[in-house]
Short mmCIF file of N, CA, C and O in Angstrom, two decimals:
data_model
loop_
_atom_site.label_atom_id
_atom_site.label_comp_id
_atom_site.label_asym_id
_atom_site.label_seq_id
_atom_site.Cartn_x
_atom_site.Cartn_y
_atom_site.Cartn_z
N UNK A 17 -33.47 -31.42 -4.08
CA UNK A 17 -33.59 -32.18 -2.86
C UNK A 17 -32.24 -32.25 -2.15
O UNK A 17 -32.17 -32.04 -0.94
N UNK A 18 -31.19 -32.54 -2.91
CA UNK A 18 -29.85 -32.63 -2.31
C UNK A 18 -29.43 -31.28 -1.75
O UNK A 18 -28.87 -31.21 -0.65
N UNK A 19 -29.69 -30.22 -2.51
CA UNK A 19 -29.33 -28.87 -2.03
C UNK A 19 -30.03 -28.54 -0.73
O UNK A 19 -29.42 -27.97 0.19
N UNK A 20 -31.30 -28.89 -0.62
CA UNK A 20 -32.05 -28.63 0.62
C UNK A 20 -31.47 -29.41 1.79
O UNK A 20 -31.34 -28.88 2.90
N UNK A 21 -31.12 -30.66 1.56
CA UNK A 21 -30.54 -31.49 2.62
C UNK A 21 -29.18 -30.94 3.06
O UNK A 21 -28.90 -30.85 4.25
N UNK A 22 -28.37 -30.54 2.10
CA UNK A 22 -27.05 -29.98 2.43
C UNK A 22 -27.22 -28.67 3.20
O UNK A 22 -26.52 -28.43 4.19
N UNK A 23 -28.15 -27.84 2.78
CA UNK A 23 -28.40 -26.57 3.48
C UNK A 23 -28.88 -26.84 4.92
O UNK A 23 -28.40 -26.21 5.87
N UNK A 24 -29.80 -27.76 5.08
CA UNK A 24 -30.34 -28.08 6.41
C UNK A 24 -29.25 -28.62 7.34
O UNK A 24 -29.12 -28.17 8.48
N UNK A 25 -28.46 -29.56 6.86
CA UNK A 25 -27.42 -30.13 7.71
C UNK A 25 -26.30 -29.12 7.99
O UNK A 25 -25.69 -29.16 9.06
N UNK A 26 -26.05 -28.21 7.06
CA UNK A 26 -25.05 -27.16 7.30
C UNK A 26 -25.51 -26.19 8.38
O UNK A 26 -24.71 -25.66 9.14
N UNK A 27 -26.82 -25.99 8.46
CA UNK A 27 -27.37 -25.07 9.46
C UNK A 27 -27.33 -25.65 10.87
O UNK A 27 -27.35 -24.90 11.85
N UNK A 28 -27.27 -26.97 10.99
CA UNK A 28 -27.26 -27.64 12.30
C UNK A 28 -26.12 -28.66 12.37
O UNK A 28 -26.36 -29.86 12.53
N UNK A 29 -24.88 -28.23 12.28
CA UNK A 29 -23.76 -29.18 12.21
C UNK A 29 -23.56 -30.02 13.46
O UNK A 29 -22.98 -31.10 13.39
N UNK A 30 -24.05 -29.56 14.60
CA UNK A 30 -23.85 -30.32 15.84
C UNK A 30 -24.93 -31.38 16.06
O UNK A 30 -24.88 -32.12 17.03
N UNK A 31 -25.91 -31.47 15.17
CA UNK A 31 -27.02 -32.41 15.34
C UNK A 31 -26.88 -33.62 14.41
O UNK A 31 -26.43 -33.50 13.29
N UNK A 32 -27.32 -34.77 14.91
CA UNK A 32 -27.50 -35.96 14.07
C UNK A 32 -28.91 -35.91 13.53
O UNK A 32 -29.82 -35.43 14.20
N UNK A 33 -29.12 -36.41 12.35
CA UNK A 33 -30.44 -36.35 11.73
C UNK A 33 -30.81 -37.69 11.12
O UNK A 33 -29.95 -38.39 10.59
N UNK A 34 -32.08 -38.00 11.19
CA UNK A 34 -32.64 -39.15 10.49
C UNK A 34 -33.46 -38.58 9.34
O UNK A 34 -34.43 -37.84 9.57
N UNK A 35 -33.06 -38.88 8.14
CA UNK A 35 -33.73 -38.37 6.96
C UNK A 35 -34.20 -39.56 6.16
O UNK A 35 -33.40 -40.43 5.81
N UNK A 36 -35.48 -39.62 5.89
CA UNK A 36 -36.05 -40.76 5.16
C UNK A 36 -36.36 -40.35 3.73
O UNK A 36 -37.09 -39.39 3.49
N UNK A 37 -35.76 -41.08 2.80
CA UNK A 37 -35.97 -40.85 1.37
C UNK A 37 -36.19 -42.19 0.69
O UNK A 37 -35.83 -43.24 1.22
N UNK A 38 -36.75 -42.15 -0.49
CA UNK A 38 -36.93 -43.36 -1.31
C UNK A 38 -35.56 -44.01 -1.55
O UNK A 38 -34.55 -43.31 -1.66
N UNK A 39 -35.54 -45.33 -1.67
CA UNK A 39 -34.28 -46.06 -1.88
C UNK A 39 -33.46 -45.49 -3.04
O UNK A 39 -32.23 -45.46 -2.97
N UNK A 40 -34.11 -45.05 -4.09
CA UNK A 40 -33.40 -44.50 -5.24
C UNK A 40 -32.53 -43.31 -4.85
O UNK A 40 -31.46 -43.10 -5.43
N UNK A 41 -32.92 -42.56 -3.85
CA UNK A 41 -32.21 -41.35 -3.45
C UNK A 41 -31.13 -41.58 -2.39
O UNK A 41 -30.38 -40.67 -2.09
N UNK A 42 -31.07 -42.78 -1.81
CA UNK A 42 -30.10 -43.02 -0.73
C UNK A 42 -28.98 -43.97 -1.15
O UNK A 42 -28.15 -44.35 -0.34
N UNK A 43 -28.93 -44.32 -2.41
CA UNK A 43 -27.91 -45.26 -2.89
C UNK A 43 -26.51 -44.66 -2.80
O UNK A 43 -26.31 -43.50 -3.12
N UNK A 44 -25.57 -45.49 -2.40
CA UNK A 44 -24.16 -45.07 -2.39
C UNK A 44 -23.63 -44.90 -3.81
O UNK A 44 -22.75 -44.08 -4.05
N UNK A 45 -24.14 -45.70 -4.73
CA UNK A 45 -23.63 -45.71 -6.10
C UNK A 45 -24.77 -45.68 -7.11
O UNK A 45 -24.79 -46.45 -8.08
N UNK A 46 -25.71 -44.80 -6.92
CA UNK A 46 -26.84 -44.68 -7.85
C UNK A 46 -26.42 -44.33 -9.25
O UNK A 46 -27.02 -44.76 -10.23
N UNK A 47 -25.35 -43.58 -9.38
CA UNK A 47 -24.86 -43.19 -10.71
C UNK A 47 -24.19 -44.35 -11.45
O UNK A 47 -23.83 -44.21 -12.61
N UNK A 48 -24.05 -45.52 -10.80
CA UNK A 48 -23.46 -46.69 -11.44
C UNK A 48 -24.52 -47.68 -11.92
O UNK A 48 -24.20 -48.72 -12.47
N UNK A 49 -25.80 -47.37 -11.72
CA UNK A 49 -26.89 -48.26 -12.12
C UNK A 49 -27.03 -48.29 -13.64
O UNK A 49 -26.49 -47.44 -14.34
N UNK A 50 -27.83 -49.25 -14.14
CA UNK A 50 -28.11 -49.30 -15.57
C UNK A 50 -28.84 -48.03 -15.99
O UNK A 50 -29.38 -47.30 -15.15
N UNK A 51 -28.89 -47.77 -17.26
CA UNK A 51 -29.37 -46.49 -17.80
C UNK A 51 -30.75 -46.09 -17.27
O UNK A 51 -30.96 -44.93 -16.90
N UNK A 52 -31.70 -47.01 -17.21
CA UNK A 52 -33.06 -46.67 -16.79
C UNK A 52 -33.12 -46.22 -15.33
O UNK A 52 -34.01 -45.49 -14.93
N UNK A 53 -32.18 -46.68 -14.52
CA UNK A 53 -32.17 -46.36 -13.09
C UNK A 53 -31.01 -45.45 -12.70
O UNK A 53 -30.86 -45.12 -11.53
N UNK A 54 -30.18 -45.07 -13.66
CA UNK A 54 -28.98 -44.27 -13.35
C UNK A 54 -29.39 -42.87 -12.93
O UNK A 54 -30.08 -42.17 -13.63
N UNK A 55 -28.97 -42.52 -11.75
CA UNK A 55 -29.28 -41.21 -11.19
C UNK A 55 -28.27 -40.96 -10.08
O UNK A 55 -28.10 -41.81 -9.22
N UNK A 56 -27.61 -39.83 -10.13
CA UNK A 56 -26.75 -39.49 -9.01
C UNK A 56 -27.67 -39.22 -7.83
O UNK A 56 -28.51 -38.33 -7.87
N UNK A 57 -27.54 -40.03 -6.82
CA UNK A 57 -28.47 -39.97 -5.69
C UNK A 57 -28.21 -38.76 -4.80
O UNK A 57 -27.13 -38.16 -4.82
N UNK A 58 -29.20 -38.44 -3.99
CA UNK A 58 -29.04 -37.39 -2.99
C UNK A 58 -27.86 -37.75 -2.09
O UNK A 58 -27.06 -36.89 -1.73
N UNK A 59 -27.75 -39.01 -1.76
CA UNK A 59 -26.63 -39.48 -0.93
C UNK A 59 -25.29 -39.15 -1.57
O UNK A 59 -24.37 -38.68 -0.92
N UNK A 60 -25.16 -39.37 -2.87
CA UNK A 60 -23.90 -39.10 -3.56
C UNK A 60 -23.58 -37.60 -3.54
O UNK A 60 -22.43 -37.21 -3.32
N UNK A 61 -24.58 -36.75 -3.76
CA UNK A 61 -24.36 -35.31 -3.67
C UNK A 61 -23.97 -34.92 -2.24
O UNK A 61 -23.08 -34.11 -2.03
N UNK A 62 -24.66 -35.49 -1.26
CA UNK A 62 -24.38 -35.21 0.14
C UNK A 62 -22.95 -35.61 0.50
O UNK A 62 -22.23 -34.86 1.17
N UNK A 63 -22.52 -36.76 0.02
CA UNK A 63 -21.16 -37.25 0.30
C UNK A 63 -20.10 -36.36 -0.34
O UNK A 63 -18.97 -36.29 0.16
N UNK A 64 -20.44 -35.68 -1.43
CA UNK A 64 -19.48 -34.73 -2.03
C UNK A 64 -19.14 -33.61 -1.05
O UNK A 64 -18.02 -33.12 -1.03
N UNK A 65 -20.12 -33.21 -0.24
CA UNK A 65 -19.94 -32.10 0.71
C UNK A 65 -19.54 -32.62 2.10
O UNK A 65 -18.70 -32.02 2.77
N UNK A 66 -20.17 -33.70 2.52
CA UNK A 66 -19.93 -34.28 3.85
C UNK A 66 -19.50 -35.74 3.69
O UNK A 66 -20.29 -36.65 3.92
N UNK A 67 -18.25 -35.99 3.31
CA UNK A 67 -17.82 -37.38 3.08
C UNK A 67 -17.90 -38.25 4.33
O UNK A 67 -17.61 -37.81 5.42
N UNK A 68 -18.34 -39.49 4.10
CA UNK A 68 -18.41 -40.53 5.13
C UNK A 68 -19.21 -40.10 6.37
O UNK A 68 -18.90 -40.49 7.49
N UNK A 69 -20.25 -39.31 6.16
CA UNK A 69 -21.06 -38.88 7.30
C UNK A 69 -22.52 -39.34 7.18
O UNK A 69 -23.38 -38.83 7.89
N UNK A 70 -22.79 -40.27 6.29
CA UNK A 70 -24.18 -40.74 6.16
C UNK A 70 -24.20 -42.26 6.02
O UNK A 70 -23.21 -42.88 5.63
N UNK A 71 -25.33 -42.82 6.34
CA UNK A 71 -25.58 -44.26 6.22
C UNK A 71 -26.95 -44.45 5.62
O UNK A 71 -27.88 -43.70 5.94
N UNK A 72 -27.08 -45.44 4.77
CA UNK A 72 -28.35 -45.70 4.08
C UNK A 72 -28.87 -47.08 4.43
O UNK A 72 -28.14 -48.07 4.31
N UNK A 73 -30.12 -47.14 4.82
CA UNK A 73 -30.80 -48.41 5.06
C UNK A 73 -32.01 -48.46 4.15
O UNK A 73 -32.94 -47.66 4.28
N UNK A 74 -31.98 -49.38 3.20
CA UNK A 74 -33.08 -49.52 2.24
C UNK A 74 -34.26 -50.20 2.90
O UNK A 74 -34.10 -51.02 3.81
N UNK A 75 -35.45 -49.87 2.44
CA UNK A 75 -36.67 -50.57 2.86
C UNK A 75 -37.19 -51.32 1.65
O UNK A 75 -37.44 -50.72 0.60
N UNK A 76 -37.31 -52.64 1.79
CA UNK A 76 -37.69 -53.51 0.68
C UNK A 76 -38.79 -54.46 1.12
O UNK A 76 -38.99 -54.66 2.32
N UNK A 77 -39.48 -55.07 0.16
CA UNK A 77 -40.53 -56.03 0.49
C UNK A 77 -40.55 -57.15 -0.55
O UNK A 77 -40.27 -56.90 -1.73
N UNK A 78 -40.89 -58.35 -0.10
CA UNK A 78 -40.94 -59.49 -1.01
C UNK A 78 -42.25 -59.56 -1.79
O UNK A 78 -42.27 -59.92 -2.95
N UNK A 79 -43.35 -59.21 -1.13
CA UNK A 79 -44.65 -59.30 -1.82
C UNK A 79 -45.63 -58.33 -1.17
O UNK A 79 -45.37 -57.77 -0.11
N UNK A 80 -46.76 -58.19 -1.85
CA UNK A 80 -47.82 -57.34 -1.31
C UNK A 80 -48.42 -56.47 -2.38
O UNK A 80 -48.50 -56.85 -3.55
N UNK A 81 -48.83 -55.29 -1.96
CA UNK A 81 -49.40 -54.32 -2.89
C UNK A 81 -48.84 -52.95 -2.54
O UNK A 81 -48.44 -52.69 -1.41
N UNK A 82 -48.81 -52.11 -3.55
CA UNK A 82 -48.25 -50.77 -3.39
C UNK A 82 -48.95 -49.82 -4.35
O UNK A 82 -49.81 -50.25 -5.14
N UNK A 83 -48.58 -48.57 -4.30
CA UNK A 83 -49.19 -47.58 -5.17
C UNK A 83 -48.15 -47.03 -6.15
O UNK A 83 -47.02 -46.73 -5.76
N UNK A 84 -48.57 -46.91 -7.40
CA UNK A 84 -47.75 -46.20 -8.39
C UNK A 84 -47.77 -44.72 -8.02
O UNK A 84 -48.56 -44.28 -7.17
N UNK A 85 -46.95 -43.92 -8.68
CA UNK A 85 -46.93 -42.47 -8.42
C UNK A 85 -48.29 -41.82 -8.68
O UNK A 85 -48.62 -40.81 -8.06
N UNK A 86 -49.08 -42.40 -9.58
CA UNK A 86 -50.41 -41.84 -9.86
C UNK A 86 -51.49 -42.39 -8.90
O UNK A 86 -52.67 -42.18 -9.10
N UNK A 87 -51.04 -43.12 -7.87
CA UNK A 87 -51.87 -43.70 -6.80
C UNK A 87 -52.73 -44.87 -7.24
O UNK A 87 -53.64 -45.28 -6.52
N UNK A 88 -52.44 -45.48 -8.40
CA UNK A 88 -53.14 -46.71 -8.77
C UNK A 88 -52.43 -47.87 -8.08
O UNK A 88 -51.20 -47.89 -7.95
N UNK A 89 -53.22 -48.83 -7.66
CA UNK A 89 -52.73 -49.98 -6.90
C UNK A 89 -52.10 -51.02 -7.82
O UNK A 89 -52.58 -51.25 -8.93
N UNK A 90 -51.02 -51.64 -7.39
CA UNK A 90 -50.48 -52.80 -8.09
C UNK A 90 -50.04 -53.82 -7.05
O UNK A 90 -49.68 -53.48 -5.94
N UNK A 91 -50.11 -55.10 -7.45
CA UNK A 91 -49.68 -56.20 -6.60
C UNK A 91 -48.33 -56.69 -7.11
O UNK A 91 -48.04 -56.59 -8.30
N UNK A 92 -47.53 -57.24 -6.21
CA UNK A 92 -46.23 -57.77 -6.61
C UNK A 92 -45.84 -58.95 -5.74
O UNK A 92 -46.32 -59.10 -4.62
N UNK A 93 -45.00 -59.79 -6.30
CA UNK A 93 -44.42 -60.93 -5.58
C UNK A 93 -43.07 -61.21 -6.24
O UNK A 93 -43.02 -61.67 -7.37
N UNK A 94 -42.00 -60.92 -5.54
CA UNK A 94 -40.65 -61.09 -6.08
C UNK A 94 -40.21 -62.53 -5.85
O UNK A 94 -40.14 -62.98 -4.70
N UNK A 95 -39.95 -63.24 -6.94
CA UNK A 95 -39.56 -64.65 -6.86
C UNK A 95 -38.13 -64.91 -7.31
O UNK A 95 -37.67 -66.05 -7.27
N UNK A 96 -37.41 -63.89 -7.71
CA UNK A 96 -36.02 -64.01 -8.15
C UNK A 96 -35.20 -64.64 -7.02
O UNK A 96 -35.12 -64.10 -5.92
N UNK A 97 -34.57 -65.80 -7.26
CA UNK A 97 -33.82 -66.45 -6.19
C UNK A 97 -32.62 -65.65 -5.68
O UNK A 97 -32.13 -65.90 -4.58
N UNK A 98 -32.15 -64.67 -6.46
CA UNK A 98 -31.03 -63.84 -6.03
C UNK A 98 -31.46 -62.54 -5.34
O UNK A 98 -30.63 -61.76 -4.90
N UNK A 99 -32.77 -62.34 -5.24
CA UNK A 99 -33.23 -61.06 -4.68
C UNK A 99 -33.03 -61.01 -3.17
O UNK A 99 -33.29 -61.97 -2.45
N UNK A 100 -32.56 -59.87 -2.71
CA UNK A 100 -32.39 -59.65 -1.27
C UNK A 100 -33.75 -59.66 -0.58
O UNK A 100 -33.86 -60.01 0.60
N UNK A 101 -34.81 -59.33 -1.31
CA UNK A 101 -36.16 -59.32 -0.74
C UNK A 101 -36.57 -60.70 -0.23
O UNK A 101 -37.36 -60.81 0.71
N UNK A 102 -36.04 -61.74 -0.80
CA UNK A 102 -36.38 -63.11 -0.37
C UNK A 102 -35.66 -63.52 0.90
O UNK A 102 -35.95 -64.56 1.47
N UNK A 103 -34.71 -62.73 1.36
CA UNK A 103 -33.93 -63.10 2.55
C UNK A 103 -34.68 -62.88 3.86
O UNK A 103 -34.14 -63.16 4.92
N UNK A 104 -35.92 -62.42 3.78
CA UNK A 104 -36.69 -62.25 5.01
C UNK A 104 -37.09 -63.59 5.61
O UNK A 104 -37.45 -63.67 6.78
N UNK A 105 -37.03 -64.66 4.80
CA UNK A 105 -37.40 -65.98 5.31
C UNK A 105 -38.84 -66.00 5.77
O UNK A 105 -39.71 -65.40 5.16
N UNK A 106 -39.10 -66.66 6.88
CA UNK A 106 -40.46 -66.76 7.41
C UNK A 106 -40.84 -65.56 8.27
O UNK A 106 -42.00 -65.38 8.62
N UNK A 107 -39.86 -64.74 8.62
CA UNK A 107 -40.12 -63.60 9.52
C UNK A 107 -40.94 -62.53 8.82
O UNK A 107 -40.87 -62.36 7.60
N UNK A 108 -41.70 -61.78 9.59
CA UNK A 108 -42.47 -60.66 9.04
C UNK A 108 -41.55 -59.56 8.53
O UNK A 108 -41.86 -58.85 7.58
N UNK A 109 -40.40 -59.41 9.16
CA UNK A 109 -39.40 -58.44 8.72
C UNK A 109 -38.02 -58.88 9.20
O UNK A 109 -37.90 -59.65 10.15
N UNK A 110 -37.00 -58.39 8.52
CA UNK A 110 -35.62 -58.73 8.83
C UNK A 110 -34.76 -57.50 8.56
O UNK A 110 -34.99 -56.79 7.60
N UNK A 111 -33.78 -57.27 9.40
CA UNK A 111 -32.80 -56.22 9.17
C UNK A 111 -31.45 -56.88 8.92
O UNK A 111 -30.97 -57.65 9.75
N UNK A 112 -30.87 -56.60 7.76
CA UNK A 112 -29.57 -57.16 7.41
C UNK A 112 -28.57 -56.03 7.22
O UNK A 112 -28.88 -55.02 6.59
N UNK A 113 -27.37 -56.22 7.74
CA UNK A 113 -26.29 -55.27 7.45
C UNK A 113 -25.69 -55.65 6.10
O UNK A 113 -25.88 -56.76 5.60
N UNK A 114 -24.92 -54.74 5.52
CA UNK A 114 -24.29 -55.02 4.23
C UNK A 114 -23.44 -56.29 4.30
O UNK A 114 -23.39 -57.07 3.34
N UNK A 115 -22.79 -56.52 5.44
CA UNK A 115 -21.94 -57.70 5.59
C UNK A 115 -22.75 -59.00 5.52
O UNK A 115 -22.23 -60.05 5.16
N UNK A 116 -24.03 -58.95 5.86
CA UNK A 116 -24.88 -60.14 5.84
C UNK A 116 -25.53 -60.38 4.49
O UNK A 116 -26.14 -61.42 4.29
N UNK A 117 -25.42 -59.46 3.58
CA UNK A 117 -26.06 -59.57 2.26
C UNK A 117 -25.10 -60.29 1.32
O UNK A 117 -23.95 -59.90 1.18
N UNK A 118 -25.57 -61.35 0.65
CA UNK A 118 -24.70 -62.08 -0.28
C UNK A 118 -24.19 -61.18 -1.41
O UNK A 118 -24.91 -60.30 -1.89
N UNK A 119 -22.97 -61.41 -1.84
CA UNK A 119 -22.36 -60.60 -2.90
C UNK A 119 -23.16 -60.60 -4.20
O UNK A 119 -23.21 -59.60 -4.90
N UNK A 120 -23.76 -61.74 -4.54
CA UNK A 120 -24.46 -61.86 -5.82
C UNK A 120 -25.94 -61.50 -5.75
O UNK A 120 -26.68 -61.71 -6.70
N UNK A 121 -26.37 -60.93 -4.65
CA UNK A 121 -27.79 -60.59 -4.52
C UNK A 121 -28.13 -59.34 -5.32
O UNK A 121 -27.27 -58.56 -5.70
N UNK A 122 -29.42 -59.17 -5.56
CA UNK A 122 -29.93 -58.02 -6.28
C UNK A 122 -31.15 -57.49 -5.53
O UNK A 122 -31.64 -58.13 -4.61
N UNK A 123 -31.61 -56.33 -5.92
CA UNK A 123 -32.84 -55.78 -5.36
C UNK A 123 -33.73 -55.35 -6.52
O UNK A 123 -33.27 -55.23 -7.66
N UNK A 124 -34.99 -55.10 -6.22
CA UNK A 124 -35.95 -54.74 -7.26
C UNK A 124 -36.49 -53.34 -6.99
O UNK A 124 -37.05 -53.06 -5.94
N UNK A 125 -36.28 -52.45 -7.98
CA UNK A 125 -36.77 -51.07 -7.90
C UNK A 125 -38.27 -51.07 -8.14
O UNK A 125 -38.73 -51.53 -9.18
N UNK A 126 -39.04 -50.57 -7.19
CA UNK A 126 -40.51 -50.55 -7.27
C UNK A 126 -41.09 -51.93 -7.53
O UNK A 126 -42.17 -52.06 -8.09
N UNK A 127 -40.37 -52.97 -7.19
CA UNK A 127 -40.82 -54.36 -7.27
C UNK A 127 -40.97 -54.87 -8.70
O UNK A 127 -41.40 -55.99 -8.89
N UNK A 128 -40.62 -54.11 -9.72
CA UNK A 128 -40.77 -54.62 -11.08
C UNK A 128 -39.57 -54.36 -11.98
O UNK A 128 -39.57 -54.74 -13.14
N UNK A 129 -38.51 -53.75 -11.47
CA UNK A 129 -37.34 -53.46 -12.29
C UNK A 129 -36.08 -53.90 -11.54
O UNK A 129 -35.78 -53.35 -10.48
N UNK A 130 -35.40 -54.89 -12.07
CA UNK A 130 -34.22 -55.46 -11.41
C UNK A 130 -33.06 -54.46 -11.44
O UNK A 130 -32.71 -53.95 -12.49
N UNK A 131 -32.47 -54.20 -10.28
CA UNK A 131 -31.33 -53.31 -10.20
C UNK A 131 -30.06 -54.06 -10.57
O UNK A 131 -30.01 -55.28 -10.50
N UNK A 132 -29.03 -53.33 -10.98
CA UNK A 132 -27.81 -53.98 -11.45
C UNK A 132 -26.65 -53.89 -10.47
O UNK A 132 -25.69 -54.63 -10.60
N UNK A 133 -26.72 -53.01 -9.49
CA UNK A 133 -25.69 -52.91 -8.47
C UNK A 133 -26.22 -53.60 -7.22
O UNK A 133 -27.33 -53.32 -6.77
N UNK A 134 -25.46 -54.51 -6.67
CA UNK A 134 -25.89 -55.28 -5.51
C UNK A 134 -26.26 -54.36 -4.34
O UNK A 134 -25.58 -53.36 -4.09
N UNK A 135 -27.33 -54.70 -3.61
CA UNK A 135 -27.67 -53.91 -2.42
C UNK A 135 -26.53 -53.88 -1.40
O UNK A 135 -26.40 -52.95 -0.62
N UNK A 136 -25.68 -54.88 -1.43
CA UNK A 136 -24.50 -54.92 -0.54
C UNK A 136 -23.61 -53.71 -0.80
O UNK A 136 -22.98 -53.18 0.11
N UNK A 137 -23.57 -53.25 -2.06
CA UNK A 137 -22.74 -52.12 -2.44
C UNK A 137 -23.49 -50.80 -2.49
O UNK A 137 -22.88 -49.75 -2.69
N UNK A 138 -24.81 -50.84 -2.33
CA UNK A 138 -25.61 -49.62 -2.39
C UNK A 138 -25.98 -49.08 -1.01
O UNK A 138 -26.16 -47.88 -0.85
N UNK A 139 -26.13 -49.96 -0.03
CA UNK A 139 -26.64 -49.57 1.28
C UNK A 139 -25.80 -50.17 2.40
O UNK A 139 -25.17 -51.20 2.22
N UNK A 140 -25.86 -49.55 3.56
CA UNK A 140 -25.21 -50.13 4.74
C UNK A 140 -26.07 -51.23 5.35
O UNK A 140 -25.62 -52.03 6.15
N UNK A 141 -27.32 -51.29 4.95
CA UNK A 141 -28.23 -52.32 5.44
C UNK A 141 -29.52 -52.31 4.68
O UNK A 141 -29.82 -51.38 3.91
N UNK A 142 -30.31 -53.36 4.87
CA UNK A 142 -31.62 -53.49 4.24
C UNK A 142 -32.63 -53.95 5.28
O UNK A 142 -32.40 -54.94 5.97
N UNK A 143 -33.72 -53.23 5.38
CA UNK A 143 -34.85 -53.61 6.22
C UNK A 143 -35.85 -54.25 5.27
O UNK A 143 -36.38 -53.58 4.38
N UNK A 144 -36.06 -55.56 5.42
CA UNK A 144 -36.85 -56.31 4.44
C UNK A 144 -38.15 -56.78 5.09
O UNK A 144 -38.14 -57.46 6.12
N UNK A 145 -39.26 -56.41 4.48
CA UNK A 145 -40.59 -56.84 4.94
C UNK A 145 -41.04 -58.02 4.10
O UNK A 145 -40.84 -58.04 2.90
N UNK A 146 -41.67 -58.99 4.74
CA UNK A 146 -42.20 -60.15 4.03
C UNK A 146 -43.36 -59.71 3.13
O UNK A 146 -43.46 -60.11 1.98
N UNK A 147 -44.25 -58.86 3.68
CA UNK A 147 -45.43 -58.43 2.93
C UNK A 147 -45.81 -57.02 3.34
O UNK A 147 -45.76 -56.68 4.52
N UNK A 148 -46.19 -56.21 2.36
CA UNK A 148 -46.60 -54.82 2.63
C UNK A 148 -47.87 -54.49 1.87
O UNK A 148 -48.21 -55.14 0.88
N UNK A 149 -48.56 -53.47 2.37
CA UNK A 149 -49.76 -52.95 1.71
C UNK A 149 -49.79 -51.45 1.96
O UNK A 149 -49.33 -50.97 2.99
N UNK A 150 -50.35 -50.70 1.01
CA UNK A 150 -50.40 -49.24 1.19
C UNK A 150 -51.37 -48.87 2.31
O UNK A 150 -52.26 -49.66 2.65
N UNK A 151 -51.21 -47.67 2.84
CA UNK A 151 -52.18 -47.23 3.85
C UNK A 151 -53.54 -47.04 3.21
O UNK A 151 -53.65 -46.83 2.00
N UNK A 152 -54.54 -47.12 4.01
CA UNK A 152 -55.91 -46.88 3.52
C UNK A 152 -56.14 -45.38 3.47
O UNK A 152 -55.92 -44.67 4.46
N UNK A 153 -56.56 -44.89 2.33
CA UNK A 153 -56.83 -43.47 2.17
C UNK A 153 -58.20 -43.16 2.78
O UNK A 153 -59.20 -43.78 2.41
N UNK A 154 -58.23 -42.25 3.70
CA UNK A 154 -59.48 -41.88 4.35
C UNK A 154 -59.89 -40.49 3.91
O UNK A 154 -59.07 -39.61 3.75
N UNK A 155 -61.18 -40.31 3.66
CA UNK A 155 -61.67 -38.98 3.35
C UNK A 155 -62.49 -38.47 4.51
O UNK A 155 -63.16 -39.21 5.19
N UNK A 156 -62.38 -37.20 4.70
CA UNK A 156 -63.14 -36.57 5.81
C UNK A 156 -64.42 -35.96 5.31
O UNK A 156 -64.60 -35.54 4.25
#
């Protein structure tokens, strides 16, 4: 994935690009996570070739339902008082810059695994939804 992104951006150096990837792949310091989540992110590989040329905005949610990789549904509600997901307050969604994220906050990977590196240090910002649900699968 990182090689493809580096190849694509090298082919169009004069263009800005919006590339959407799962939060795990856009972390500034994914390789600093605990063992279960430790992964050198696409962002880290990209920064090796193009230093300081990318920004990551995580998409997070406090509660709702989502799909596992095998497409089975699960419900979640993050109640951790230190979770950045709770910072949405009463709003349907909130955008916070890294400067607005408390130093001691945490985020939840797939809503069930607590991350160990603060989102303040992983992303330039967090887009936080109060509640989410997967799209409805339609058959033709």
